[in-house]
mmCIF file of C-alpha atoms and ligand atoms in Angstrom:
data_model
loop_
_atom_site.group_PDB
_atom_site.id
_atom_site.type_symbol
_atom_site.label_atom_id
_atom_site.label_comp_id
_atom_site.label_asym_id
_atom_site.label_seq_id
_atom_site.Cartn_x
_atom_site.Cartn_y
_atom_site.Cartn_z
ATOM 1 C CA ALA O 1 -30.587 -20.438 4.861
ATOM 2 C CA GLU O 2 -27.851 -20.308 2.185
ATOM 3 C CA GLU O 3 -29.654 -17.399 0.512
ATOM 4 C CA VAL O 4 -29.820 -15.209 3.608
ATOM 5 C CA GLY O 5 -27.810 -12.174 2.581
ATOM 6 C CA GLY O 6 -27.639 -13.556 -0.961
ATOM 7 C CA GLY O 7 -26.671 -10.956 -3.508
ATOM 8 C CA ASP O 8 -24.422 -9.112 -1.092
ATOM 9 C CA LYS O 9 -21.400 -9.698 -3.298
ATOM 10 C CA GLU O 10 -22.949 -8.276 -6.488
ATOM 11 C CA VAL O 11 -24.213 -5.219 -4.601
ATOM 12 C CA VAL O 12 -20.835 -4.677 -2.944
ATOM 13 C CA LYS O 13 -18.976 -5.018 -6.281
ATOM 14 C CA GLU O 14 -21.280 -2.524 -7.996
ATOM 15 C CA TYR O 15 -20.863 -0.076 -5.056
ATOM 16 C CA PHE O 16 -17.063 -0.256 -5.015
ATOM 17 C CA ASN O 17 -16.900 0.270 -8.767
ATOM 18 C CA ASN O 18 -19.039 3.434 -8.601
ATOM 19 C CA ASP O 19 -20.165 5.611 -5.629
ATOM 20 C CA GLY O 20 -18.195 3.544 -3.127
ATOM 21 C CA PHE O 21 -15.077 3.904 -5.207
ATOM 22 C CA GLN O 22 -15.320 7.691 -5.267
ATOM 23 C CA ARG O 23 -16.079 7.867 -1.536
ATOM 24 C CA TRP O 24 -13.379 5.456 -0.367
ATOM 25 C CA ARG O 25 -10.698 6.709 -2.782
ATOM 26 C CA ARG O 26 -11.048 10.070 -1.023
ATOM 27 C CA ILE O 27 -11.150 8.595 2.475
ATOM 28 C CA TYR O 28 -8.051 6.468 1.798
ATOM 29 C CA GLY O 29 -6.268 9.336 -0.013
ATOM 30 C CA GLU O 30 -4.420 12.402 1.205
ATOM 31 C CA THR O 31 -6.468 15.227 -0.282
ATOM 32 C CA ASP O 32 -8.568 17.466 1.977
ATOM 33 C CA ASP O 33 -11.887 17.014 0.145
ATOM 34 C CA VAL O 34 -13.282 14.923 3.010
ATOM 35 C CA ASN O 35 -15.779 15.843 5.718
ATOM 36 C CA LYS O 36 -15.114 15.481 9.434
ATOM 37 C CA VAL O 37 -16.498 11.983 9.658
ATOM 38 C CA GLN O 38 -14.515 10.827 6.628
ATOM 39 C CA LEU O 39 -11.339 12.373 8.048
ATOM 40 C CA ASP O 40 -11.897 10.534 11.309
ATOM 41 C CA ILE O 41 -12.382 7.273 9.390
ATOM 42 C CA ARG O 42 -9.181 8.000 7.409
ATOM 43 C CA ILE O 43 -7.255 8.388 10.674
ATOM 44 C CA GLY O 44 -8.746 5.210 12.190
ATOM 45 C CA HIS O 45 -8.030 3.187 9.089
ATOM 46 C CA SER O 46 -4.474 4.418 8.898
ATOM 47 C CA LYS O 47 -4.002 3.284 12.510
ATOM 48 C CA THR O 48 -5.160 -0.183 11.462
ATOM 49 C CA VAL O 49 -2.649 -0.245 8.601
ATOM 50 C CA GLU O 50 0.108 0.883 11.037
ATOM 51 C CA ASN O 51 -0.819 -1.830 13.500
ATOM 52 C CA VAL O 52 -0.750 -4.470 10.816
ATOM 53 C CA MET O 53 2.667 -3.329 9.662
ATOM 54 C CA LYS O 54 3.850 -3.596 13.243
ATOM 55 C CA MET O 55 2.328 -7.048 13.757
ATOM 56 C CA LEU O 56 4.024 -8.255 10.552
ATOM 57 C CA ALA O 57 7.418 -6.709 11.257
ATOM 58 C CA ASP O 58 7.427 -8.143 14.811
ATOM 59 C CA GLU O 59 8.045 -11.574 13.269
ATOM 60 C CA GLY O 60 11.113 -10.451 11.363
ATOM 61 C CA SER O 61 12.038 -8.847 8.071
ATOM 62 C CA LEU O 62 9.375 -8.753 5.344
ATOM 63 C CA THR O 63 11.920 -9.020 2.524
ATOM 64 C CA GLY O 64 10.877 -11.847 0.179
ATOM 65 C CA VAL O 65 7.864 -12.819 2.325
ATOM 66 C CA THR O 66 4.794 -13.619 0.208
ATOM 67 C CA VAL O 67 1.694 -11.705 1.230
ATOM 68 C CA CYS O 68 -1.810 -11.905 -0.158
ATOM 69 C CA ASP O 69 -3.764 -8.686 0.401
ATOM 70 C CA ALA O 70 -7.365 -9.758 -0.244
ATOM 71 C CA GLY O 71 -9.733 -6.847 -0.873
ATOM 72 C CA CYS O 72 -6.774 -4.474 -1.263
ATOM 73 C CA GLY O 73 -8.817 -1.344 -1.959
ATOM 74 C CA THR O 74 -6.522 1.498 -3.090
ATOM 75 C CA GLY O 75 -3.425 -0.315 -1.831
ATOM 76 C CA SER O 76 -3.171 1.265 1.641
ATOM 77 C CA LEU O 77 -1.482 -1.849 2.982
ATOM 78 C CA SER O 78 -0.030 -3.384 -0.222
ATOM 79 C CA ILE O 79 2.156 -0.367 -0.956
ATOM 80 C CA PRO O 80 3.871 -0.107 2.482
ATOM 81 C CA LEU O 81 4.340 -3.884 2.395
ATOM 82 C CA ALA O 82 6.063 -3.660 -1.000
ATOM 83 C CA LYS O 83 8.225 -0.837 0.377
ATOM 84 C CA GLU O 84 9.450 -3.334 2.996
ATOM 85 C CA GLY O 85 10.430 -5.831 0.288
ATOM 86 C CA ALA O 86 7.400 -8.145 0.632
ATOM 87 C CA LEU O 87 6.196 -10.040 -2.440
ATOM 88 C CA VAL O 88 2.633 -8.803 -2.522
ATOM 89 C CA THR O 89 -0.333 -10.168 -4.437
ATOM 90 C CA ALA O 90 -3.028 -7.516 -4.187
ATOM 91 C CA SER O 91 -6.548 -8.289 -5.334
ATOM 92 C CA ASP O 92 -9.986 -6.743 -5.085
ATOM 93 C CA ILE O 93 -13.486 -7.485 -6.375
ATOM 94 C CA SER O 94 -13.608 -3.918 -7.767
ATOM 95 C CA ALA O 95 -11.688 -3.229 -10.983
ATOM 96 C CA ALA O 96 -11.781 0.499 -10.187
ATOM 97 C CA MET O 97 -10.061 -0.101 -6.865
ATOM 98 C CA VAL O 98 -7.387 -2.307 -8.423
ATOM 99 C CA ALA O 99 -6.662 0.282 -11.101
ATOM 100 C CA GLU O 100 -6.303 3.001 -8.430
ATOM 101 C CA ALA O 101 -4.061 0.789 -6.272
ATOM 102 C CA GLU O 102 -1.866 0.030 -9.259
ATOM 103 C CA LYS O 103 -1.569 3.714 -10.165
ATOM 104 C CA LYS O 104 -0.693 4.651 -6.598
ATOM 105 C CA ALA O 105 1.829 1.829 -6.307
ATOM 106 C CA ARG O 106 3.633 3.097 -9.448
ATOM 107 C CA GLU O 107 3.692 6.629 -8.094
ATOM 108 C CA GLU O 108 4.826 5.728 -4.604
ATOM 109 C CA LEU O 109 7.269 2.948 -5.407
ATOM 110 C CA LEU O 110 8.861 4.301 -8.557
ATOM 111 C CA LYS O 111 8.721 8.004 -7.656
ATOM 112 C CA GLY O 112 9.214 9.044 -11.224
ATOM 113 C CA LYS O 113 12.144 6.660 -11.831
ATOM 114 C CA ASP O 114 12.140 3.887 -14.430
ATOM 115 C CA GLU O 115 13.193 1.143 -12.046
ATOM 116 C CA LEU O 116 12.376 0.100 -8.508
ATOM 117 C CA SER O 117 15.032 0.362 -5.815
ATOM 118 C CA PRO O 118 16.966 -2.876 -5.454
ATOM 119 C CA GLY O 119 15.127 -5.455 -3.352
ATOM 120 C CA LEU O 120 11.690 -4.036 -4.054
ATOM 121 C CA VAL O 121 9.091 -5.802 -6.167
ATOM 122 C CA MET O 122 5.942 -4.178 -7.620
ATOM 123 C CA PRO O 123 2.813 -5.842 -6.123
ATOM 124 C CA LYS O 124 1.017 -8.150 -8.475
ATOM 125 C CA PHE O 125 -2.485 -6.738 -8.961
ATOM 126 C CA GLU O 126 -5.584 -8.782 -9.852
ATOM 127 C CA VAL O 127 -9.279 -8.164 -10.110
ATOM 128 C CA SER O 128 -10.770 -11.052 -8.183
ATOM 129 C CA ASP O 129 -13.203 -11.716 -5.386
ATOM 130 C CA LEU O 130 -11.358 -13.276 -2.506
ATOM 131 C CA GLU O 131 -13.438 -16.462 -2.730
ATOM 132 C CA SER O 132 -11.817 -17.181 -6.112
ATOM 133 C CA LEU O 133 -8.200 -16.699 -5.023
ATOM 134 C CA SER O 134 -5.871 -19.673 -5.090
ATOM 135 C CA GLY O 135 -2.254 -20.315 -4.294
ATOM 136 C CA LYS O 136 -0.205 -20.302 -1.089
ATOM 137 C CA TYR O 137 1.144 -17.288 0.707
ATOM 138 C CA ASN O 138 3.215 -16.965 3.853
ATOM 139 C CA THR O 139 0.717 -14.381 5.116
ATOM 140 C CA VAL O 140 -2.832 -13.541 4.111
ATOM 141 C CA VAL O 141 -4.345 -10.234 5.130
ATOM 142 C CA CYS O 142 -7.924 -9.079 4.715
ATOM 143 C CA LEU O 143 -8.698 -5.659 6.183
ATOM 144 C CA ASP O 144 -12.132 -4.082 6.566
ATOM 145 C CA VAL O 145 -13.781 -6.369 4.031
ATOM 146 C CA LEU O 146 -15.881 -8.659 6.272
ATOM 147 C CA ILE O 147 -17.996 -5.635 7.251
ATOM 148 C CA HIS O 148 -19.775 -6.046 3.928
ATOM 149 C CA TYR O 149 -20.953 -9.619 4.608
ATOM 150 C CA PRO O 150 -23.167 -11.374 7.141
ATOM 151 C CA GLN O 151 -21.532 -13.918 9.468
ATOM 152 C CA SER O 152 -22.742 -16.867 7.394
ATOM 153 C CA LYS O 153 -20.779 -15.569 4.391
ATOM 154 C CA ALA O 154 -17.905 -14.414 6.548
ATOM 155 C CA ASP O 155 -17.414 -17.980 7.852
ATOM 156 C CA ALA O 156 -16.798 -19.266 4.335
ATOM 157 C CA MET O 157 -14.515 -16.357 3.488
ATOM 158 C CA ILE O 158 -12.421 -16.895 6.639
ATOM 159 C CA SER O 159 -12.127 -20.607 5.865
ATOM 160 C CA HIS O 160 -11.005 -19.904 2.304
ATOM 161 C CA LEU O 161 -8.499 -17.238 3.343
ATOM 162 C CA ALA O 162 -7.019 -19.636 5.935
ATOM 163 C CA SER O 163 -6.582 -22.288 3.206
ATOM 164 C CA LEU O 164 -4.351 -19.842 1.279
ATOM 165 C CA ALA O 165 -2.128 -19.038 4.271
ATOM 166 C CA GLU O 166 0.954 -20.968 5.319
ATOM 167 C CA ASN O 167 1.746 -19.060 8.527
ATOM 168 C CA ARG O 168 -0.449 -16.127 9.363
ATOM 169 C CA LEU O 169 -3.901 -14.775 8.701
ATOM 170 C CA ILE O 170 -4.627 -11.171 9.686
ATOM 171 C CA LEU O 171 -8.220 -9.937 9.680
ATOM 172 C CA SER O 172 -9.991 -6.789 10.714
ATOM 173 C CA PHE O 173 -13.723 -6.405 11.150
ATOM 174 C CA ALA O 174 -16.204 -4.134 12.885
ATOM 175 C CA PRO O 175 -16.823 -5.480 16.382
ATOM 176 C CA LYS O 176 -20.301 -6.537 17.373
ATOM 177 C CA THR O 177 -20.698 -5.401 20.912
ATOM 178 C CA PHE O 178 -23.722 -3.887 22.536
ATOM 179 C CA TYR O 179 -22.293 -0.345 22.280
ATOM 180 C CA TYR O 180 -21.407 -0.515 18.611
ATOM 181 C CA SER O 181 -24.671 -2.235 17.722
ATOM 182 C CA VAL O 182 -26.517 0.690 19.250
ATOM 183 C CA LEU O 183 -24.333 3.190 17.374
ATOM 184 C CA LYS O 184 -24.977 1.371 14.141
ATOM 185 C CA ARG O 185 -28.726 1.385 14.751
ATOM 186 C CA ILE O 186 -28.602 5.168 15.362
ATOM 187 C CA GLY O 187 -26.634 5.541 12.125
ATOM 188 C CA GLU O 188 -29.301 3.599 10.258
ATOM 189 C CA LEU O 189 -32.041 5.858 11.614
ATOM 190 C CA PHE O 190 -30.288 8.883 10.189
ATOM 191 C CA PRO O 191 -28.871 7.879 6.831
ATOM 192 C CA GLY O 192 -26.694 10.712 5.588
ATOM 193 C CA PRO O 193 -26.149 11.696 1.942
ATOM 194 C CA SER O 194 -22.990 9.633 1.727
ATOM 195 C CA LYS O 195 -24.557 6.509 3.183
ATOM 196 C CA ALA O 196 -22.655 3.385 2.371
ATOM 197 C CA THR O 197 -23.763 -0.156 1.706
ATOM 198 C CA ARG O 198 -25.172 -2.242 4.476
ATOM 199 C CA ALA O 199 -22.620 -2.797 7.222
ATOM 200 C CA TYR O 200 -22.432 -6.006 9.245
ATOM 201 C CA LEU O 201 -20.832 -6.242 12.643
ATOM 202 C CA HIS O 202 -19.097 -9.436 13.728
ATOM 203 C CA ALA O 203 -18.639 -10.868 17.202
ATOM 204 C CA GLU O 204 -15.040 -11.753 17.922
ATOM 205 C CA ALA O 205 -16.316 -15.088 19.244
ATOM 206 C CA ASP O 206 -17.946 -15.877 15.900
ATOM 207 C CA VAL O 207 -14.762 -15.072 13.974
ATOM 208 C CA GLU O 208 -12.788 -17.149 16.458
ATOM 209 C CA ARG O 209 -15.178 -20.077 16.007
ATOM 210 C CA ALA O 210 -14.839 -19.881 12.200
ATOM 211 C CA LEU O 211 -11.057 -19.993 12.600
ATOM 212 C CA GLN O 212 -11.157 -22.894 15.065
ATOM 213 C CA LYS O 213 -13.342 -24.924 12.702
ATOM 214 C CA VAL O 214 -10.500 -24.910 10.165
ATOM 215 C CA GLY O 215 -7.704 -25.499 12.713
ATOM 216 C CA TRP O 216 -6.545 -21.962 13.443
ATOM 217 C CA ARG O 217 -6.282 -19.994 16.661
ATOM 218 C CA ILE O 218 -6.020 -16.280 17.520
ATOM 219 C CA ARG O 219 -2.541 -15.281 18.660
ATOM 220 C CA LYS O 220 -2.938 -11.507 18.905
ATOM 221 C CA ARG O 221 -5.963 -9.255 19.152
ATOM 222 C CA GLY O 222 -6.439 -5.558 19.249
ATOM 223 C CA LEU O 223 -9.097 -2.920 19.007
ATOM 224 C CA ILE O 224 -8.659 0.252 16.997
ATOM 225 C CA THR O 225 -11.113 3.065 17.527
ATOM 226 C CA THR O 226 -11.602 6.667 16.725
ATOM 227 C CA GLN O 227 -14.895 8.512 16.968
ATOM 228 C CA PHE O 228 -16.441 6.890 13.888
ATOM 229 C CA TYR O 229 -14.103 4.016 13.067
ATOM 230 C CA PHE O 230 -14.018 0.719 14.941
ATOM 231 C CA ALA O 231 -11.991 -2.314 14.066
ATOM 232 C CA ASN O 232 -11.072 -5.502 15.762
ATOM 233 C CA LEU O 233 -7.690 -6.620 14.452
ATOM 234 C CA ILE O 234 -6.672 -10.230 14.915
ATOM 235 C CA GLU O 235 -3.683 -12.316 13.940
ATOM 236 C CA ALA O 236 -4.341 -16.034 13.605
ATOM 237 C CA VAL O 237 -1.933 -18.935 13.255
ATOM 238 C CA ARG O 238 -2.378 -22.702 12.878
ATOM 239 C CA ALA O 239 -3.577 -24.235 16.170
HETATM 240 N N1 SAM N 301 -8.532 -3.626 2.546
HETATM 241 C C1 SAM N 301 -8.503 -2.266 2.040
HETATM 242 C C2 SAM N 301 -8.008 -1.341 3.094
HETATM 243 O O1 SAM N 301 -8.128 -1.657 4.303
HETATM 244 O O2 SAM N 301 -7.482 -0.243 2.754
HETATM 245 C C3 SAM N 301 -9.878 -1.813 1.521
HETATM 246 C C4 SAM N 301 -11.054 -1.833 2.510
HETATM 247 S S1 SAM N 301 -12.595 -1.304 1.746
HETATM 248 C C5 SAM N 301 -13.607 -0.801 3.115
HETATM 249 C C6 SAM N 301 -13.327 -2.860 1.314
HETATM 250 C C7 SAM N 301 -12.791 -3.412 0.007
HETATM 251 O O3 SAM N 301 -13.145 -4.760 -0.097
HETATM 252 C C8 SAM N 301 -13.270 -2.713 -1.254
HETATM 253 O O4 SAM N 301 -12.166 -2.323 -2.017
HETATM 254 C C9 SAM N 301 -14.121 -3.771 -1.933
HETATM 255 O O5 SAM N 301 -14.128 -3.680 -3.318
HETATM 256 C C10 SAM N 301 -13.466 -5.075 -1.448
HETATM 257 N N2 SAM N 301 -14.300 -6.273 -1.462
HETATM 258 C C11 SAM N 301 -15.574 -6.384 -1.046
HETATM 259 N N3 SAM N 301 -15.995 -7.664 -1.152
HETATM 260 C C12 SAM N 301 -14.970 -8.382 -1.668
HETATM 261 C C13 SAM N 301 -14.763 -9.724 -1.999
HETATM 262 N N4 SAM N 301 -15.766 -10.632 -1.854
HETATM 263 N N5 SAM N 301 -13.567 -10.132 -2.507
HETATM 264 C C14 SAM N 301 -12.579 -9.205 -2.657
HETATM 265 N N6 SAM N 301 -12.710 -7.890 -2.363
HETATM 266 C C15 SAM N 301 -13.857 -7.472 -1.866
#
């Protein structure tokens, strides 16, 4: 059973260093070379980032708070976090993604100056799969990454991420409900030219069970949807 979905990680890494990098760099960027579906996904994803920033700020100032952004992509969350004074460790399995995130962080945080504004710290960037991360962070965030893995793998990832977090763990994943399962099936019947890797949906109850197993409970939950983007967003704390 261990090998069910085996190889996902290598396939995902290869994808996000090549075609997936090109596709998602555009979706997560600001340029208008995106199609309607990609633009819709860009808007949905930015809503997720906004919601996470709100969730985090609700608990007080982010200045000096350590945050691990696992699977940071192009830095969509890491950069706004750093702008709020958080001490961000941003990592991703894809070296291409990390390089892009680092470049964007320089542009957006330095804005052509030699030094950062007082109180701001450049995120620390690392190429690493999240399973290999170590250390302790006040808050661990992992957005839109679990979609690339089946539940069996996701369980282990959630458990590892929780072990790195002192206070909070924030996760987003594509919800497995009847409606979205049907939509996904339809999508699979008509693979477009820009078809992505395999996508896995996760039931909130399964994610909740994985958290409970390691002594965590869900404190906040939300659903973010646009026409083509669906994310369950949860904030977990120690039970
Ligand atoms: N979290 C970012 C965001 O929301 O803007 C990026 C989301 S993107 C859909 C998924 C990212 O997860 C990609 O950058 C990919 O390289 C990364 N990823 C996939 N599997 C990973 C793993 N096992 N460990 C770390 N990063 C991973």
